[in-house]
Amino acid sequence: MSCIRSRLIGTGYSLPKKVLTNDDLSKMVETNDEWISTRTGIKSRHIAEEGEYTSTFCIEAAKMALQNADMKPEDIDFVIVATVTPDNTFPATAAKVARDLGVRPQVAAMDINAACSGFVYATQIADNMIRLGQIKNALVIGAETLSRIVDWTDRNTCVLFGDGAGAAVFQAQEGEGQNSDRGILATKIFADVSQYDKLCSDSGVSFNQRSGFVHMDGKEVFKLAIPCLVQGVEESLKIAGLELKDVDWYIPHQANLRIIDSVAKKLEIDENKVIVSVDHHGNTSAASIPLALAEAFAQNKIHDNDVVVMSSMGAGFTWGGLVIRI
Ligand code: UT7
């Protein structure tokens, strides 16, 4: 039975030029390369400079994705940005991105906040709109300037995060309704809101008119991240009617290499199929999966008809997974 599928037709990414290494950090707080490397797998991260905002990286990533999709901004029907670090409290960063890209008048634009799961959540929204026939082309972006909400005197958190953006263009195309179709084959999102305080900003606009700093119960998040990331993969594959043996690439949320390794081990996914960028991006929250995805495309790792599964986990807690046949 024919159906509409959301085909991934272009990806792009953007990172600040400024790179902060572990050695640089060891001059700022009581830490060292050995601790950061062994506990997290992170070696360096990119940090926005003055005059660079979340939208700066969104726009660059979007331009690259549109170029790779051979599309123009006028072709886009919907812009969605997943972020916890918008340029302004309102309007949405997506509105600024849409304006500066030059999309058609009256194109829908909005932000969503699902923390590190933002890209998976945003993709589910775009996929549903495409499959319902409401839109044809969606620009889905995950982007952060986490460096603006990190307490640079807190070694527990400041070594973990980075800035950047990843973008994906999805297009409505005819499929057969089979899992041999190219396009998004499954999305699944979850939340366990009882964990609200385990990973959060200590402030907020409504709460105290500030944006605050990142606070995390690292050990607790670490423990729960592993089953959540596993579940994101297993549940989305189940919906797609595929098995782990069908997977060509796994792109997990890039928070900590030890978490990624444990998840891959639990799923029994060959480490050569796991895309890792946490070593040079750090944890970029909503940007982490689309950044890793776009970088993998730029490196010619991912090919037509490959099955790519992604899973995320972050504040809320939120988590989820998605499966795409390229
Ligand atoms: O994006 C959403 C998902 N986020 C995550 O998945 C992150 C999950 N959590 C983690 O990745 C890890 O818990 C961390 C990397 C954040 C921390 O690793 P850990 O192995 O859980 O370390 P810890 O917090 O238990 O700290 C161990 C020790 C402590 O010293 P004592 O109390 O044993 O003397 C810390 O004070 O390491 C110390 N420490 C540091 N030492 C050097 C904490 N941060 C640092 C640091 N440099 N940057």
Short mmCIF file of C-alpha atoms and ligand atoms in Angstrom, two decimals:
data_model
loop_
_atom_site.label_atom_id
_atom_site.label_comp_id
_atom_site.label_asym_id
_atom_site.label_seq_id
_atom_site.Cartn_x
_atom_site.Cartn_y
_atom_site.Cartn_z
CA MET A 1 0.00 0.00 0.00
CA SER A 2 1.52 3.30 -1.02
CA CYS A 3 2.22 5.89 1.65
CA ILE A 4 4.09 9.14 2.20
CA ARG A 5 7.60 8.86 3.63
CA SER A 6 9.89 11.61 4.93
CA ARG A 7 13.08 11.19 2.92
CA LEU A 8 16.30 12.62 4.34
CA ILE A 9 17.62 14.57 1.36
CA GLY A 10 20.29 16.81 2.87
CA THR A 11 22.27 17.43 6.03
CA GLY A 12 24.57 20.19 7.20
CA TYR A 13 26.46 21.32 10.25
CA SER A 14 28.23 24.29 11.72
CA LEU A 15 30.69 24.66 14.58
CA PRO A 16 32.29 27.72 16.13
CA LYS A 17 35.87 28.25 14.98
CA LYS A 18 37.13 28.51 18.53
CA VAL A 19 38.26 25.16 19.96
CA LEU A 20 38.73 24.62 23.68
CA THR A 21 40.96 21.66 24.56
CA ASN A 22 41.19 19.78 27.84
CA ASP A 23 44.56 21.42 28.40
CA ASP A 24 42.95 24.84 27.95
CA LEU A 25 40.35 23.86 30.57
CA SER A 26 43.04 22.73 32.99
CA LYS A 27 44.18 26.38 33.08
CA MET A 28 40.66 27.51 33.99
CA VAL A 29 39.54 24.98 36.65
CA GLU A 30 41.11 22.21 38.75
CA THR A 31 41.04 19.48 36.08
CA ASN A 32 43.30 17.71 33.61
CA ASP A 33 43.23 15.98 30.23
CA GLU A 34 43.60 12.55 31.83
CA TRP A 35 40.47 12.92 34.01
CA ILE A 36 38.31 14.36 31.22
CA SER A 37 39.51 11.85 28.61
CA THR A 38 39.08 8.74 30.74
CA ARG A 39 35.76 9.76 32.35
CA THR A 40 34.08 11.21 29.27
CA GLY A 41 36.09 10.53 26.09
CA ILE A 42 36.04 14.27 25.35
CA LYS A 43 39.26 15.83 24.04
CA SER A 44 38.01 19.17 22.77
CA ARG A 45 34.83 21.14 22.12
CA HIS A 46 33.90 24.20 20.04
CA ILE A 47 32.89 27.37 21.85
CA ALA A 48 30.94 30.33 20.44
CA GLU A 49 32.71 33.66 20.46
CA GLU A 50 31.21 37.09 21.05
CA GLY A 51 28.73 37.91 18.29
CA GLU A 52 28.02 34.23 17.55
CA TYR A 53 24.61 32.95 18.63
CA THR A 54 22.59 29.75 18.34
CA SER A 55 20.99 31.20 15.19
CA THR A 56 24.44 31.83 13.66
CA PHE A 57 25.16 28.10 13.66
CA CYS A 58 21.58 27.17 12.68
CA ILE A 59 21.80 29.34 9.57
CA GLU A 60 25.18 27.97 8.49
CA ALA A 61 24.07 24.36 9.07
CA ALA A 62 20.78 25.01 7.24
CA LYS A 63 22.54 26.54 4.22
CA MET A 64 24.78 23.48 3.95
CA ALA A 65 21.82 21.11 4.32
CA LEU A 66 19.83 22.98 1.65
CA GLN A 67 22.80 22.94 -0.70
CA ASN A 68 23.28 19.20 -0.18
CA ALA A 69 19.55 18.70 -0.79
CA ASP A 70 19.81 20.86 -3.94
CA MET A 71 17.06 23.04 -2.57
CA LYS A 72 16.47 26.73 -1.98
CA PRO A 73 15.05 28.37 1.17
CA GLU A 74 11.83 29.06 -0.85
CA ASP A 75 11.22 25.28 -1.04
CA ILE A 76 10.93 24.92 2.76
CA ASP A 77 7.44 24.70 4.34
CA PHE A 78 8.39 24.32 8.01
CA VAL A 79 11.39 25.29 10.14
CA ILE A 80 11.81 23.69 13.55
CA VAL A 81 14.75 24.34 15.87
CA ALA A 82 15.38 22.13 18.89
CA THR A 83 17.35 24.06 21.50
CA VAL A 84 17.62 24.93 25.18
CA THR A 85 19.71 27.99 24.33
CA PRO A 86 17.57 30.18 22.04
CA ASP A 87 18.87 33.61 20.93
CA ASN A 88 15.94 35.35 22.60
CA THR A 89 13.34 34.11 25.05
CA PHE A 90 10.93 34.86 22.20
CA PRO A 91 10.28 34.82 19.28
CA ALA A 92 11.56 31.38 18.41
CA THR A 93 15.11 31.05 17.09
CA ALA A 94 13.44 29.19 14.19
CA ALA A 95 11.69 32.45 13.23
CA LYS A 96 15.03 34.28 13.07
CA VAL A 97 16.58 31.42 11.10
CA ALA A 98 13.63 31.37 8.66
CA ARG A 99 13.83 35.17 8.27
CA ASP A 100 17.57 35.23 7.66
CA LEU A 101 17.47 32.27 5.27
CA GLY A 102 14.70 33.98 3.29
CA VAL A 103 11.96 31.35 3.37
CA ARG A 104 8.57 32.10 1.77
CA PRO A 105 6.10 34.28 3.72
CA GLN A 106 3.78 32.39 6.08
CA VAL A 107 6.02 29.34 6.44
CA ALA A 108 5.58 27.79 9.90
CA ALA A 109 8.52 28.24 12.28
CA MET A 110 8.90 27.15 15.88
CA ASP A 111 11.34 26.00 18.55
CA ILE A 112 11.01 23.00 20.79
CA ASN A 113 12.77 22.23 24.06
CA ALA A 114 13.29 18.54 24.75
CA ALA A 115 16.90 19.08 25.84
CA CYS A 116 19.30 16.48 24.43
CA SER A 117 16.37 14.62 22.84
CA GLY A 118 15.37 17.74 20.93
CA PHE A 119 16.38 16.52 17.49
CA VAL A 120 14.56 13.20 17.88
CA TYR A 121 11.43 15.00 19.16
CA ALA A 122 11.60 17.63 16.39
CA THR A 123 12.06 14.98 13.72
CA GLN A 124 9.00 13.13 14.96
CA ILE A 125 6.94 16.34 14.68
CA ALA A 126 8.22 17.05 11.14
CA ASP A 127 7.73 13.42 10.05
CA ASN A 128 4.14 13.40 11.31
CA MET A 129 3.37 16.66 9.47
CA ILE A 130 4.90 15.31 6.27
CA ARG A 131 3.04 11.99 6.47
CA LEU A 132 -0.26 13.81 7.16
CA GLY A 133 0.29 15.78 3.95
CA GLN A 134 0.44 19.12 5.83
CA ILE A 135 3.89 20.02 4.53
CA LYS A 136 6.25 18.78 1.83
CA ASN A 137 9.68 19.97 2.93
CA ALA A 138 10.85 20.36 6.53
CA LEU A 139 14.06 21.89 7.85
CA VAL A 140 14.87 20.28 11.20
CA ILE A 141 17.72 21.78 13.22
CA GLY A 142 19.32 20.92 16.56
CA ALA A 143 21.47 23.77 17.84
CA GLU A 144 23.02 25.02 21.07
CA THR A 145 25.33 27.59 22.59
CA LEU A 146 25.60 25.71 25.88
CA SER A 147 28.76 27.66 26.72
CA ARG A 148 26.40 30.54 27.61
CA ILE A 149 24.68 28.54 30.38
CA VAL A 150 27.73 26.75 31.75
CA ASP A 151 29.30 27.89 35.00
CA TRP A 152 32.95 28.15 33.92
CA THR A 153 34.06 27.81 37.55
CA ASP A 154 32.29 24.44 38.02
CA ARG A 155 34.58 21.62 36.91
CA ASN A 156 31.75 19.08 37.31
CA THR A 157 29.94 20.54 34.30
CA CYS A 158 32.09 22.99 32.33
CA VAL A 159 34.32 20.27 30.87
CA LEU A 160 31.34 18.43 29.35
CA PHE A 161 29.60 20.78 26.96
CA GLY A 162 30.12 22.39 23.56
CA ASP A 163 28.37 24.54 20.94
CA GLY A 164 27.24 23.98 17.36
CA ALA A 165 24.33 23.01 15.10
CA GLY A 166 23.25 20.20 12.82
CA ALA A 167 20.46 20.44 10.23
CA ALA A 168 18.45 17.97 8.17
CA VAL A 169 16.05 18.48 5.27
CA PHE A 170 13.21 15.98 5.01
CA GLN A 171 10.97 15.74 1.94
CA ALA A 172 7.65 14.00 1.30
CA GLN A 173 8.11 11.18 -1.20
CA GLU A 174 6.00 8.18 -2.17
CA GLY A 175 6.78 4.90 -0.48
CA GLU A 176 5.31 1.40 -0.60
CA GLY A 177 4.54 1.24 3.13
CA GLN A 178 7.30 -1.38 3.55
CA ASN A 179 10.42 -1.14 5.67
CA SER A 180 12.40 -1.37 2.45
CA ASP A 181 11.17 2.19 1.72
CA ARG A 182 13.69 4.98 1.91
CA GLY A 183 12.90 7.65 4.52
CA ILE A 184 11.93 7.74 8.18
CA LEU A 185 10.66 4.28 9.13
CA ALA A 186 9.95 4.90 12.82
CA THR A 187 10.10 7.48 15.57
CA LYS A 188 9.41 6.98 19.26
CA ILE A 189 9.68 9.52 22.08
CA PHE A 190 9.44 9.11 25.85
CA ALA A 191 9.67 11.16 29.06
CA ASP A 192 10.03 10.38 32.76
CA VAL A 193 9.19 13.71 34.35
CA SER A 194 9.87 12.42 37.89
CA GLN A 195 13.55 13.05 37.05
CA TYR A 196 12.95 16.79 36.37
CA ASP A 197 15.56 17.99 38.91
CA LYS A 198 18.37 15.58 38.02
CA LEU A 199 19.57 17.65 35.07
CA CYS A 200 18.38 21.23 34.83
CA SER A 201 19.12 24.91 34.68
CA ASP A 202 19.04 26.36 38.21
CA SER A 203 17.05 29.38 36.96
CA GLY A 204 14.45 30.34 34.38
CA VAL A 205 12.55 33.27 32.92
CA SER A 206 9.34 32.66 34.84
CA PHE A 207 11.13 31.44 37.93
CA ASN A 208 13.60 34.30 38.52
CA GLN A 209 14.06 36.12 35.21
CA ARG A 210 17.47 34.56 34.58
CA SER A 211 18.68 31.73 32.38
CA GLY A 212 20.91 30.19 35.06
CA PHE A 213 23.57 27.49 34.86
CA VAL A 214 23.51 23.78 34.05
CA HIS A 215 23.25 21.50 37.09
CA MET A 216 23.49 17.75 36.84
CA ASP A 217 23.43 14.75 39.14
CA GLY A 218 26.02 13.14 36.86
CA LYS A 219 25.99 9.68 38.41
CA GLU A 220 22.21 9.38 38.34
CA VAL A 221 21.99 10.67 34.75
CA PHE A 222 24.77 8.28 33.72
CA LYS A 223 22.91 5.29 35.21
CA LEU A 224 19.60 6.09 33.54
CA ALA A 225 21.08 7.24 30.21
CA ILE A 226 22.15 3.71 29.33
CA PRO A 227 18.73 1.96 29.53
CA CYS A 228 17.03 4.97 27.93
CA LEU A 229 19.38 4.96 24.94
CA VAL A 230 18.97 1.19 24.60
CA GLN A 231 15.18 1.49 24.73
CA GLY A 232 15.21 4.26 22.09
CA VAL A 233 16.95 1.89 19.69
CA GLU A 234 14.93 -1.23 20.53
CA GLU A 235 11.50 0.43 20.43
CA SER A 236 12.09 2.36 17.22
CA LEU A 237 13.47 -0.73 15.48
CA LYS A 238 10.43 -2.71 16.66
CA ILE A 239 8.08 -0.10 15.14
CA ALA A 240 10.09 -0.17 11.90
CA GLY A 241 9.88 -3.98 11.85
CA LEU A 242 13.66 -4.21 11.71
CA GLU A 243 16.28 -5.94 13.83
CA LEU A 244 19.69 -4.90 15.10
CA LYS A 245 21.32 -6.99 12.39
CA ASP A 246 19.65 -4.70 9.80
CA VAL A 247 21.34 -1.59 11.23
CA ASP A 248 24.24 -0.08 9.27
CA TRP A 249 24.88 2.89 11.57
CA TYR A 250 24.01 3.80 15.13
CA ILE A 251 24.15 7.46 16.15
CA PRO A 252 23.68 7.83 19.91
CA HIS A 253 23.42 11.12 21.80
CA GLN A 254 27.00 12.21 22.34
CA ALA A 255 27.35 12.85 26.07
CA ASN A 256 30.00 10.45 27.26
CA LEU A 257 32.04 7.79 25.46
CA ARG A 258 31.62 5.39 28.40
CA ILE A 259 27.83 5.64 28.01
CA ILE A 260 28.07 5.11 24.24
CA ASP A 261 30.34 2.07 24.71
CA SER A 262 28.01 0.51 27.33
CA VAL A 263 24.96 1.01 25.11
CA ALA A 264 26.71 -0.49 22.07
CA LYS A 265 27.81 -3.44 24.20
CA LYS A 266 24.31 -4.01 25.59
CA LEU A 267 22.83 -3.86 22.08
CA GLU A 268 25.70 -5.95 20.70
CA ILE A 269 26.27 -3.42 17.93
CA ASP A 270 29.69 -3.62 16.30
CA GLU A 271 31.71 -0.58 17.43
CA ASN A 272 32.57 0.15 13.78
CA LYS A 273 28.90 0.89 13.18
CA VAL A 274 28.71 3.46 16.00
CA ILE A 275 29.25 7.08 15.01
CA VAL A 276 31.18 8.96 17.67
CA SER A 277 31.80 12.69 17.73
CA VAL A 278 31.79 13.38 21.47
CA ASP A 279 35.61 13.35 21.43
CA HIS A 280 35.76 16.57 19.39
CA HIS A 281 32.28 18.09 19.95
CA GLY A 282 31.67 17.41 23.64
CA ASN A 283 28.02 17.22 24.63
CA THR A 284 26.09 19.65 22.41
CA SER A 285 22.63 18.61 23.67
CA ALA A 286 20.01 18.95 20.88
CA ALA A 287 22.77 19.49 18.32
CA SER A 288 24.66 16.31 19.14
CA ILE A 289 22.83 13.79 16.92
CA PRO A 290 22.35 16.02 13.83
CA LEU A 291 25.96 17.22 14.12
CA ALA A 292 27.22 13.64 14.20
CA LEU A 293 24.86 12.69 11.35
CA ALA A 294 25.89 15.58 9.11
CA GLU A 295 29.57 15.05 9.84
CA ALA A 296 29.22 11.35 8.95
CA PHE A 297 27.62 12.33 5.62
CA ALA A 298 30.39 14.85 4.97
CA GLN A 299 32.91 12.05 5.58
CA ASN A 300 31.06 9.83 3.07
CA LYS A 301 30.40 7.18 5.71
CA ILE A 302 26.65 6.89 5.14
CA HIS A 303 25.31 5.69 1.79
CA ASP A 304 21.97 5.28 0.01
CA ASN A 305 19.77 2.55 1.51
CA ASP A 306 21.80 2.37 4.74
CA VAL A 307 19.66 1.89 7.85
CA VAL A 308 20.56 4.51 10.46
CA VAL A 309 19.18 4.27 13.99
CA MET A 310 19.56 7.13 16.45
CA SER A 311 18.72 7.38 20.14
CA SER A 312 18.82 10.24 22.58
CA MET A 313 18.48 10.92 26.28
CA GLY A 314 18.43 14.18 28.18
CA ALA A 315 16.89 16.56 30.69
CA GLY A 316 13.26 16.06 31.58
CA PHE A 317 14.12 13.20 31.40
CA THR A 318 13.33 12.83 27.74
CA TRP A 319 14.50 10.06 25.46
CA GLY A 320 13.65 8.38 22.21
CA GLY A 321 14.79 6.83 18.99
CA LEU A 322 14.32 7.00 15.27
CA VAL A 323 15.09 4.84 12.28
CA ILE A 324 15.82 6.16 8.80
CA ARG A 325 16.60 4.29 5.61
CA ILE A 326 18.78 6.73 3.69
O1 UT7 B 1 23.27 15.09 27.99
C1 UT7 B 1 22.42 14.42 28.87
C2 UT7 B 1 23.03 13.22 29.34
N1 UT7 B 1 24.18 13.52 30.16
C3 UT7 B 1 24.94 12.53 30.53
O2 UT7 B 1 24.68 11.45 30.09
C4 UT7 B 1 26.08 12.74 31.50
C5 UT7 B 1 26.07 11.62 32.49
N2 UT7 B 1 27.11 11.67 33.51
C6 UT7 B 1 28.42 11.54 33.23
O3 UT7 B 1 28.81 11.48 32.08
C7 UT7 B 1 29.39 11.40 34.38
O4 UT7 B 1 28.68 11.20 35.57
C8 UT7 B 1 30.35 12.61 34.56
C9 UT7 B 1 31.33 12.65 33.41
C10 UT7 B 1 29.55 13.90 34.59
C11 UT7 B 1 31.13 12.49 35.86
O5 UT7 B 1 31.85 11.26 35.88
P1 UT7 B 1 31.86 10.33 37.19
O6 UT7 B 1 32.72 9.20 36.88
O7 UT7 B 1 30.40 10.08 37.52
O8 UT7 B 1 32.57 11.27 38.23
P2 UT7 B 1 32.02 11.88 39.60
O9 UT7 B 1 31.04 12.97 39.33
O10 UT7 B 1 31.59 10.78 40.50
O11 UT7 B 1 33.32 12.48 40.19
C12 UT7 B 1 34.41 11.65 40.59
C13 UT7 B 1 35.50 12.53 41.16
C14 UT7 B 1 35.00 13.45 42.25
O12 UT7 B 1 36.01 13.56 43.24
P3 UT7 B 1 35.90 12.74 44.62
O13 UT7 B 1 34.60 13.16 45.22
O14 UT7 B 1 35.93 11.29 44.19
O15 UT7 B 1 37.11 13.20 45.34
C15 UT7 B 1 34.84 14.77 41.54
O16 UT7 B 1 34.98 15.88 42.40
O17 UT7 B 1 36.04 13.36 40.14
C16 UT7 B 1 35.99 14.70 40.57
N3 UT7 B 1 35.77 15.54 39.40
C17 UT7 B 1 36.76 16.00 38.62
N4 UT7 B 1 38.11 15.84 38.69
C18 UT7 B 1 38.86 16.42 37.74
C19 UT7 B 1 34.58 15.98 38.88
N5 UT7 B 1 34.80 16.71 37.78
C20 UT7 B 1 36.15 16.74 37.60
C21 UT7 B 1 36.98 17.32 36.64
N6 UT7 B 1 38.32 17.13 36.73
N7 UT7 B 1 36.48 18.04 35.59
#
